[in-house]
Coordinates of C-alpha atoms and ligand atoms in Angstrom, one line a residue:
M1003 CA 24.1 10.2 13.2
V1004 CA 27.1 11.3 11.1
R1005 CA 29.4 8.1 10.6
V1006 CA 32.4 8.4 8.5
R1007 CA 35.2 6.3 7.7
Y1008 CA 38.9 6.5 6.6
A1009 CA 39.5 3.4 4.4
P1010 CA 43.1 2.8 3.5
S1011 CA 44.6 0.0 1.6
P1012 CA 47.9 -1.1 3.1
T1013 CA 49.6 -1.0 -0.1
G1014 CA 52.0 1.8 0.1
L1015 CA 53.2 4.4 2.9
Q1016 CA 50.7 7.1 3.9
H1017 CA 50.4 9.8 1.3
I1018 CA 49.9 13.5 2.1
G1019 CA 46.9 13.5 -0.3
S1020 CA 45.2 10.3 1.6
V1021 CA 45.8 12.1 5.0
R1022 CA 44.1 15.2 3.9
T1023 CA 41.1 13.0 3.1
A1024 CA 41.4 11.4 6.6
L1025 CA 41.6 14.7 8.3
F1026 CA 38.3 16.3 6.5
A1027 CA 36.5 13.1 7.4
Y1028 CA 37.7 13.3 11.1
L1029 CA 37.0 16.9 11.4
Y1030 CA 33.5 16.5 9.8
A1031 CA 32.7 13.8 12.2
R1032 CA 34.0 15.9 15.0
S1033 CA 31.9 18.9 14.1
Q1034 CA 28.7 16.8 14.0
A1035 CA 29.5 15.0 17.0
G1036 CA 29.7 11.8 14.8
V1037 CA 31.8 9.0 14.7
F1038 CA 35.1 8.7 12.6
L1039 CA 36.2 5.1 12.0
L1040 CA 39.2 3.4 10.4
R1041 CA 38.7 0.5 8.1
I1042 CA 41.6 -1.5 6.7
E1043 CA 40.9 -2.4 3.2
D1044 CA 43.4 -5.3 2.6
T1045 CA 41.5 -7.3 0.0
D1046 CA 44.4 -7.0 -2.7
R1047 CA 46.6 -9.7 -1.2
E1048 CA 49.1 -9.2 -4.1
R1049 CA 49.9 -5.5 -3.2
Y1050 CA 49.5 -6.1 0.6
D1051 CA 52.4 -4.7 2.7
E1052 CA 52.7 -5.1 6.2
A1053 CA 55.0 -2.0 6.6
S1054 CA 52.4 0.1 5.3
L1055 CA 49.8 -1.3 7.7
Q1056 CA 52.2 0.0 10.7
D1057 CA 52.7 3.2 8.7
I1058 CA 49.1 4.0 9.2
Y1059 CA 49.1 3.5 12.8
D1060 CA 52.5 5.5 13.1
T1061 CA 51.1 8.3 10.9
F1062 CA 48.1 9.0 12.9
G1063 CA 49.5 8.4 16.1
W1064 CA 52.2 11.1 15.2
L1065 CA 49.5 13.5 14.0
G1066 CA 47.4 12.7 17.0
L1067 CA 44.2 12.1 15.1
R1068 CA 42.4 9.4 16.8
W1069 CA 39.5 7.3 15.5
D1070 CA 36.5 6.2 17.5
E1071 CA 36.1 2.8 15.9
G1072 CA 38.9 0.7 14.4
P1073 CA 40.9 -2.5 14.5
D1074 CA 42.9 -1.4 17.4
V1075 CA 40.2 0.1 19.6
G1076 CA 37.3 -2.0 18.5
G1077 CA 33.6 -0.9 18.2
A1078 CA 30.3 -2.4 17.7
Y1079 CA 30.7 -2.8 13.6
G1080 CA 33.7 -4.8 13.6
P1081 CA 35.7 -6.5 12.5
Y1082 CA 37.2 -3.4 10.8
V1083 CA 39.8 -5.2 8.8
Q1084 CA 38.4 -6.5 5.4
S1085 CA 40.2 -9.7 5.2
E1086 CA 38.4 -10.7 8.4
R1087 CA 35.1 -10.1 6.9
L1088 CA 35.2 -12.6 3.9
D1089 CA 32.3 -14.5 4.9
I1090 CA 30.3 -11.3 4.8
Y1091 CA 31.3 -10.6 1.4
R1092 CA 30.7 -14.1 0.1
R1093 CA 27.2 -14.0 1.5
H1094 CA 26.4 -10.6 0.0
A1095 CA 27.8 -11.7 -3.5
A1096 CA 25.7 -15.0 -3.1
R1097 CA 22.7 -12.9 -2.5
L1098 CA 23.3 -10.9 -5.5
V1099 CA 23.7 -13.9 -7.9
D1100 CA 20.4 -15.4 -6.5
A1101 CA 18.6 -12.2 -7.2
G1102 CA 19.9 -12.2 -10.8
F1103 CA 22.0 -9.1 -10.3
A1104 CA 25.5 -11.1 -10.5
Y1105 CA 26.8 -14.3 -12.1
Y1106 CA 29.8 -16.6 -12.0
A1107 CA 32.2 -16.3 -14.8
Y1108 CA 35.0 -18.9 -15.7
D1109 CA 37.3 -17.1 -17.9
S1110 CA 40.8 -18.1 -17.9
A1111 CA 43.5 -15.6 -17.4
Q1112 CA 44.6 -15.9 -21.0
E1113 CA 41.1 -15.3 -22.3
L1114 CA 40.8 -12.1 -20.3
A1115 CA 44.1 -11.1 -21.5
A1116 CA 43.1 -11.8 -25.0
Q1117 CA 40.0 -9.7 -24.7
R1118 CA 41.6 -6.8 -23.1
E1119 CA 43.9 -6.9 -26.2
A1120 CA 40.8 -6.9 -28.5
S1121 CA 39.3 -4.1 -26.7
D1122 CA 42.2 -1.8 -27.4
G1123 CA 43.4 -1.8 -24.0
K1124 CA 40.0 -0.3 -22.7
G1125 CA 39.7 -3.3 -20.3
G1126 CA 36.6 -4.5 -22.1
Y1127 CA 34.9 -7.7 -21.1
D1128 CA 32.6 -9.7 -23.6
R1129 CA 30.2 -10.9 -20.8
R1130 CA 30.2 -14.1 -22.3
F1131 CA 28.7 -16.0 -19.2
R1132 CA 26.1 -13.4 -18.2
D1133 CA 23.4 -15.0 -20.3
M1134 CA 24.7 -18.5 -20.8
P1135 CA 22.3 -21.2 -20.6
E1136 CA 22.4 -23.6 -17.7
E1137 CA 23.4 -26.8 -19.5
Q1138 CA 26.3 -24.9 -21.1
L1139 CA 27.5 -23.2 -17.7
A1140 CA 27.5 -26.6 -16.0
S1141 CA 30.4 -27.9 -18.2
Y1142 CA 32.4 -25.0 -17.1
R1143 CA 31.4 -25.4 -13.3
D1144 CA 32.6 -29.1 -13.4
S1145 CA 35.8 -28.3 -15.3
G1146 CA 37.5 -27.0 -12.4
V1147 CA 38.1 -23.3 -13.7
P1148 CA 38.3 -21.2 -10.7
A1149 CA 35.0 -18.8 -10.8
V1150 CA 34.6 -15.2 -10.2
I1151 CA 31.4 -13.5 -9.6
R1152 CA 30.7 -10.6 -11.9
F1153 CA 28.1 -7.8 -11.5
K1154 CA 25.6 -7.1 -14.2
T1155 CA 26.0 -3.5 -15.1
P1156 CA 23.0 -2.3 -17.3
L1157 CA 23.5 -2.1 -21.0
D1158 CA 21.8 1.0 -21.6
G1159 CA 20.3 4.0 -19.6
S1160 CA 22.3 5.9 -17.4
T1161 CA 23.2 6.2 -13.4
R1162 CA 23.4 9.3 -11.6
F1163 CA 24.1 10.4 -8.2
D1164 CA 24.5 13.6 -6.2
D1165 CA 27.8 14.7 -4.8
V1166 CA 28.2 17.3 -2.0
V1167 CA 31.2 18.8 -3.8
L1168 CA 30.7 18.2 -7.4
G1169 CA 26.7 18.2 -7.7
Q1170 CA 25.0 16.0 -9.8
L1171 CA 26.9 13.6 -11.9
S1172 CA 25.5 11.3 -14.6
W1173 CA 27.2 8.3 -16.4
K1174 CA 26.1 6.6 -19.4
N1175 CA 25.7 2.8 -18.4
E1176 CA 27.5 1.8 -21.7
D1177 CA 30.5 3.7 -20.5
L1178 CA 30.7 2.0 -17.1
P1179 CA 33.2 -1.0 -16.7
A1180 CA 31.6 -4.0 -18.2
D1181 CA 30.3 -6.4 -15.5
P1182 CA 33.2 -5.9 -13.0
V1183 CA 34.3 -8.6 -10.8
L1184 CA 32.8 -8.7 -7.3
M1185 CA 34.4 -11.7 -5.9
K1186 CA 37.8 -13.0 -7.0
S1187 CA 38.6 -16.5 -7.5
D1188 CA 41.0 -16.3 -4.4
G1189 CA 37.9 -15.9 -2.3
F1190 CA 38.5 -12.3 -1.6
P1191 CA 36.1 -9.5 -2.6
T1192 CA 37.1 -6.6 -5.0
Y1193 CA 37.2 -3.2 -3.7
H1194 CA 33.7 -2.4 -5.3
L1195 CA 31.9 -5.1 -3.3
A1196 CA 33.6 -4.7 -0.1
A1197 CA 33.3 -1.1 0.1
V1198 CA 29.6 -1.0 -0.6
V1199 CA 28.9 -3.9 1.8
D1200 CA 31.0 -2.2 4.6
D1201 CA 29.8 1.3 4.1
H1202 CA 26.2 -0.1 4.4
L1203 CA 27.0 -2.4 7.2
M1204 CA 28.9 0.2 9.3
E1205 CA 26.2 2.6 8.7
I1206 CA 28.3 5.0 7.0
S1207 CA 26.5 8.3 6.4
H1208 CA 29.0 10.3 4.2
I1209 CA 31.4 8.9 2.0
M1210 CA 34.3 11.3 2.1
R1211 CA 37.2 10.4 -0.2
G1212 CA 39.5 11.4 -3.1
P1213 CA 38.6 12.3 -6.6
E1214 CA 40.1 9.2 -8.1
W1215 CA 37.0 7.2 -6.8
V1216 CA 34.5 9.3 -8.8
P1217 CA 34.5 6.8 -11.7
S1218 CA 33.7 3.9 -9.2
T1219 CA 30.8 5.7 -7.8
P1220 CA 28.3 4.9 -10.3
V1221 CA 29.2 1.1 -10.1
H1222 CA 28.5 1.6 -6.2
V1223 CA 25.2 3.3 -6.9
L1224 CA 24.0 0.3 -8.9
L1225 CA 25.2 -2.2 -6.3
Y1226 CA 23.4 -0.1 -3.6
E1227 CA 20.0 -0.4 -5.9
A1228 CA 20.8 -4.2 -6.4
F1229 CA 21.0 -4.6 -2.6
G1230 CA 18.0 -2.6 -2.0
W1231 CA 19.7 -0.2 0.2
E1232 CA 19.9 3.4 0.5
P1233 CA 23.2 4.9 -0.7
P1234 CA 25.0 7.4 1.5
V1235 CA 25.8 10.8 0.9
F1236 CA 29.0 11.1 -1.5
C1237 CA 31.6 13.6 -0.8
H1238 CA 34.6 13.6 -3.4
L1239 CA 37.5 15.9 -2.2
P1240 CA 39.4 17.9 -4.7
L1241 CA 42.6 16.7 -6.1
V1242 CA 46.0 17.8 -4.6
V1243 CA 48.1 19.0 -7.1
G1244 CA 51.7 20.3 -7.3
E1245 CA 52.5 24.2 -8.3
D1246 CA 52.4 22.9 -11.9
G1247 CA 48.8 21.6 -11.7
K1248 CA 49.7 18.0 -11.8
K1249 CA 48.9 15.3 -9.3
L1250 CA 51.1 15.7 -6.3
S1251 CA 54.0 13.3 -6.5
K1252 CA 57.5 12.9 -5.6
R1253 CA 58.7 15.2 -8.1
H1254 CA 57.0 18.1 -6.2
G1255 CA 58.8 17.3 -2.7
A1256 CA 57.9 15.2 0.2
T1257 CA 54.6 13.3 -0.3
R1258 CA 54.9 10.5 2.5
V1259 CA 53.8 11.9 5.8
L1260 CA 56.7 10.4 7.8
E1261 CA 58.9 12.3 5.3
F1262 CA 57.6 15.3 6.7
R1263 CA 58.2 14.0 10.4
E1264 CA 61.8 13.4 9.5
R1265 CA 62.3 16.6 8.1
G1266 CA 61.1 18.2 11.3
Y1267 CA 57.6 19.6 10.7
L1268 CA 55.2 19.7 13.7
P1269 CA 52.0 17.6 13.5
E1270 CA 50.1 20.9 14.3
A1271 CA 51.8 22.7 11.4
L1272 CA 50.9 19.8 8.8
I1273 CA 47.3 19.5 10.2
N1274 CA 46.8 23.3 10.0
Y1275 CA 48.3 23.4 6.5
L1276 CA 46.4 20.2 5.2
V1277 CA 43.1 21.8 6.2
R1278 CA 43.6 24.5 3.9
V1279 CA 44.3 21.9 0.8
G1280 CA 40.8 22.2 -0.5
W1281 CA 38.7 23.9 2.1
S1282 CA 38.6 27.4 3.5
Y1283 CA 36.9 29.1 6.5
D1284 CA 36.4 32.9 5.4
D1285 CA 39.2 33.2 2.8
K1286 CA 41.3 35.0 5.4
Q1287 CA 42.0 33.1 8.5
E1288 CA 45.3 30.9 8.1
I1289 CA 46.0 29.8 11.6
F1290 CA 43.7 27.0 12.9
S1291 CA 44.2 24.9 15.9
L1292 CA 42.7 21.3 15.7
E1293 CA 40.0 22.2 18.6
E1294 CA 39.0 24.9 16.6
L1295 CA 38.5 23.1 13.3
E1296 CA 36.7 20.2 15.3
R1297 CA 34.1 22.8 15.9
I1298 CA 33.9 24.8 12.5
F1299 CA 34.7 22.2 9.9
L1300 CA 31.7 22.0 7.4
L1301 CA 31.4 20.4 4.1
D1302 CA 29.9 23.5 2.2
R1303 CA 33.5 25.1 2.4
I1304 CA 35.1 22.3 0.3
N1305 CA 36.2 23.6 -2.9
K1306 CA 35.7 21.8 -6.2
A1307 CA 38.9 23.1 -7.9
P1308 CA 42.1 21.1 -7.6
A1309 CA 44.1 22.3 -4.6
V1310 CA 47.7 23.2 -5.0
F1311 CA 49.9 22.0 -2.4
D1312 CA 52.2 24.9 -1.4
Y1313 CA 55.5 23.7 0.2
Q1314 CA 56.5 27.2 1.1
K1315 CA 53.3 28.1 2.9
L1316 CA 53.8 24.9 4.9
E1317 CA 57.2 25.9 5.7
W1318 CA 56.1 29.3 6.8
L1319 CA 53.4 27.5 9.2
N1320 CA 55.9 25.3 10.4
G1321 CA 58.2 28.2 11.6
Y1322 CA 55.0 29.8 13.2
Y1323 CA 54.2 26.8 15.2
I1324 CA 57.9 26.2 16.3
R1325 CA 58.0 29.9 17.4
E1326 CA 54.5 29.5 19.2
C1327 CA 55.8 25.9 20.9
A1328 CA 56.5 26.3 24.7
A1329 CA 60.1 25.9 25.3
D1330 CA 59.9 22.6 27.1
S1331 CA 57.7 20.8 24.5
L1332 CA 60.0 22.2 21.7
A1333 CA 63.0 20.8 23.6
Q1334 CA 61.3 17.4 24.0
A1335 CA 60.5 17.5 20.2
L1336 CA 64.1 18.3 19.1
L1337 CA 65.6 15.3 21.3
P1338 CA 64.9 12.8 18.5
F1339 CA 66.7 15.0 15.9
M1340 CA 69.7 15.6 18.4
Q1341 CA 69.7 11.6 18.7
R1342 CA 69.7 11.1 14.9
S1343 CA 72.7 13.2 14.5
G1344 CA 74.5 11.4 17.1
L1345 CA 75.0 14.4 19.3
I1346 CA 73.1 13.0 22.3
A1347 CA 72.5 9.4 23.6
D1348 CA 69.5 7.4 23.3
P1349 CA 68.1 7.6 25.8
P1350 CA 69.6 10.9 26.4
D1351 CA 71.3 11.8 29.7
E1352 CA 70.1 14.5 32.1
A1353 CA 72.7 16.9 31.1
D1354 CA 72.1 16.9 27.4
I1355 CA 68.4 17.2 27.9
R1356 CA 69.2 20.4 30.0
T1357 CA 71.7 21.8 27.4
V1358 CA 68.9 21.4 24.5
R1359 CA 66.4 23.0 26.7
D1360 CA 68.6 25.9 27.7
A1361 CA 69.5 26.3 24.0
V1362 CA 65.9 26.8 22.9
P1363 CA 65.5 30.4 23.5
L1364 CA 68.6 30.9 21.2
I1365 CA 67.1 28.8 18.1
Q1366 CA 63.6 28.9 18.5
E1367 CA 63.2 32.0 16.3
R1368 CA 65.5 30.7 13.5
L1369 CA 64.2 27.2 13.2
K1370 CA 62.2 26.4 9.9
Y1371 CA 62.2 22.5 10.7
L1372 CA 63.1 20.7 14.0
A1373 CA 65.9 19.1 11.7
D1374 CA 67.7 22.5 11.8
A1375 CA 68.5 22.3 15.2
P1376 CA 71.5 19.8 15.3
G1377 CA 73.3 22.0 12.8
L1378 CA 72.7 25.1 15.0
I1379 CA 73.6 23.9 18.2
R1380 CA 76.2 21.1 17.5
F1381 CA 79.0 23.4 19.0
L1382 CA 77.5 23.0 22.4
F1383 CA 78.4 19.3 22.2
E1384 CA 81.4 18.9 20.5
E1385 CA 84.5 21.0 19.5
P1386 CA 83.8 22.8 15.9
D1387 CA 86.1 22.0 13.2
F1388 CA 86.9 24.8 10.9
D1389 CA 89.4 26.4 8.5
P1390 CA 91.0 29.1 10.5
E1391 CA 90.9 31.2 7.3
E1392 CA 87.1 31.5 8.3
M1393 CA 88.0 33.6 11.1
V1394 CA 89.6 36.4 9.2
P1395 CA 87.4 39.4 8.4
K1396 CA 87.4 40.9 5.0
K1397 CA 90.2 43.4 4.5
L1398 CA 92.3 42.0 7.4
D1399 CA 95.1 39.4 7.3
R1400 CA 95.7 36.4 9.8
G1401 CA 98.2 38.4 11.9
E1402 CA 95.9 41.4 12.4
T1403 CA 93.0 39.0 13.4
A1404 CA 95.2 37.2 15.9
A1405 CA 96.1 40.4 17.4
L1406 CA 92.4 41.2 17.9
L1407 CA 91.6 38.0 19.2
E1408 CA 94.3 38.3 21.7
A1409 CA 93.0 41.8 22.8
V1410 CA 89.4 40.6 23.3
L1411 CA 90.3 37.3 25.2
P1412 CA 89.6 38.9 28.6
L1413 CA 86.1 40.2 27.4
V1414 CA 85.2 36.8 26.3
A1415 CA 86.0 35.3 30.0
Q1416 CA 83.5 37.9 31.2
I1417 CA 80.5 37.3 28.8
P1418 CA 78.6 34.7 30.9
D1419 CA 78.3 37.2 33.8
A1420 CA 77.1 40.1 32.1
T1421 CA 73.9 40.9 30.2
D1422 CA 73.6 41.2 26.5
E1423 CA 73.7 45.0 26.6
E1424 CA 76.6 45.0 28.9
N1425 CA 78.5 42.9 26.7
E1426 CA 77.6 44.8 23.5
E1427 CA 78.7 48.0 25.3
R1428 CA 82.0 46.4 26.2
F1429 CA 82.7 45.1 22.8
R1430 CA 81.8 48.5 21.2
A1431 CA 84.2 50.3 23.6
K1432 CA 86.8 48.0 22.9
A1433 CA 86.5 48.2 19.2
A1434 CA 86.6 51.9 19.3
A1435 CA 89.7 51.7 21.4
L1436 CA 91.4 49.2 18.9
E1437 CA 90.0 51.5 16.0
T1438 CA 88.3 48.7 14.2
R1439 CA 84.6 47.5 13.6
L1440 CA 82.7 45.8 16.1
G1441 CA 82.1 43.0 13.6
N1442 CA 85.9 42.4 13.3
L1443 CA 85.8 41.6 16.9
L1444 CA 82.9 39.4 17.0
M1445 CA 83.3 37.4 13.8
P1446 CA 86.5 35.7 14.8
I1447 CA 85.1 34.8 18.2
R1448 CA 81.9 33.4 16.5
V1449 CA 83.9 31.1 14.3
A1450 CA 86.2 30.1 17.1
I1451 CA 83.3 29.2 19.4
T1452 CA 80.6 27.7 17.0
G1453 CA 82.8 26.8 13.8
S1454 CA 80.6 28.9 11.6
R1455 CA 80.2 32.7 10.5
V1456 CA 76.4 32.2 11.1
S1457 CA 75.2 30.8 14.5
P1458 CA 72.8 31.6 17.1
P1459 CA 73.3 34.8 19.0
L1460 CA 77.0 34.9 20.3
F1461 CA 76.6 36.2 23.8
G1462 CA 74.0 33.7 24.6
S1463 CA 75.9 30.8 22.9
I1464 CA 78.9 31.7 25.0
R1465 CA 76.8 31.8 28.2
L1466 CA 75.6 28.5 27.6
L1467 CA 79.0 26.9 26.7
G1468 CA 80.5 28.5 30.0
A1469 CA 83.5 30.9 30.3
D1470 CA 86.2 28.2 30.6
S1471 CA 85.3 26.2 27.5
S1472 CA 84.8 29.4 25.5
V1473 CA 88.1 31.1 26.5
R1474 CA 89.8 27.7 25.7
R1475 CA 88.2 27.6 22.0
V1476 CA 89.3 30.9 21.5
Q1477 CA 92.7 30.3 22.8
K1478 CA 93.0 27.3 20.7
A1479 CA 91.7 29.1 17.5
L1480 CA 94.3 32.0 18.1
Q1481 CA 97.0 29.2 18.3
R1482 CA 95.8 27.8 15.0
L1483 CA 96.0 31.2 13.3
K1484 CA 99.4 32.0 14.5
E1485 CA 100.6 28.5 13.4
S1486 CA 99.2 28.5 9.8
R1487 CA 100.7 32.0 9.4
Ligands
LIG865 N1 40.6 1.5 -0.1 C1 40.4 2.6 -0.8 C2 41.8 3.4 -0.8 O1 42.7 3.0 -0.7 C3 39.4 3.6 -0.2 C4 38.5 4.4 -1.2 C5 37.2 4.8 -0.7 O2 37.4 5.6 0.3 O3 36.1 4.3 -0.7 O4 41.8 4.8 -1.0

């Protein structure tokens, strides 16, 4: 049975790279009819942050990726929060001490700092308690210095493991961290101990995680050996980098998942994009639904090379999913953005919901992000504010523009009752009669109605706004043109 986990530490907001890891694990579990579980690794009490715990739930709730077992949904292997499993770690650490694989160490913080310094910042540890005779240890034990438990890493030889993506890897044991801490003096385990114990007890079959954990893996392999356990399959995913080949960071663009949400990405687009960050199906297919991915995702298609995060491609996919969206669901997705811009109330009233829904066909093709919508349809909710000069077409002056507007006013009133073709026909005929270009008639109206020279299709916009309001706006604009002459 395939059992995989996503094991975030609540020490920062969900990063797009971590969510890529979670997505791969989720998809692999689904494709194998296995189990995907969430485990909260909250053993670093100094960096623990309540808000980032909530962010885990918000992020995955928004993306629509659900785990089968986890703190919120339960399961037979719980608790799924490491701070609720301290006793388990304590017992396992003691077991290693008893079997001679680990030992108590009584170094003070100052001593450790001095050793770090002496090792040229390499974090070396002199293992002074590793083989200390019992009589000598006793004095430390009685002195009240808080003890930690350290793991005895072998002094020579090497440790190897197979990785699904990276192949066979081998480490000289002398290059491993010298006797890393397993249990801290505050009674909390370190990542190494907690992850290994939990992965074993939770019967994790495949460890899928980011490449930054590769150097920890030989220590884990040694821990599995010390416990006498079979290690799971390791699968380290490729690094996510920016266009410059450097690890993806704020410098490249948004990296927090909820930032993408705020900018108006659809979860489907983000998921579809993320799956291609380090995985490919046949090098051609770009569009994948979650359902399809849940069937076809396999580990042998994961690339080894760092995966470049391409914001433009993501933007393109977002536009694609926005265009594919059913009008009602798109309208629904736009409401929070309209609310955030203060254009509609929270909760929205019926009339506003209808307006947004009716505006969807006008803007669906032009939206790159949901957050573009308020700017495009603001004019439907409030009178536009603009400089009358904006209405004046090139090569015309204010007087000429005013005269044209006056001449087309009757046509504006008729727009809502006619088709786009009829309207176009009428305006063309009018332009010919006035010996001017069609654009010279439409542009001032567009500015008068929407406040901008670029807007959703004009006739449709006027139809939505209604004849009365539209005529009033054109009249008012005309007035302003005349006054400011
Ligand atoms: N808690 C670790 C993290 O924050 C998990 C690493 C692992 O998957 O083993 O990424």
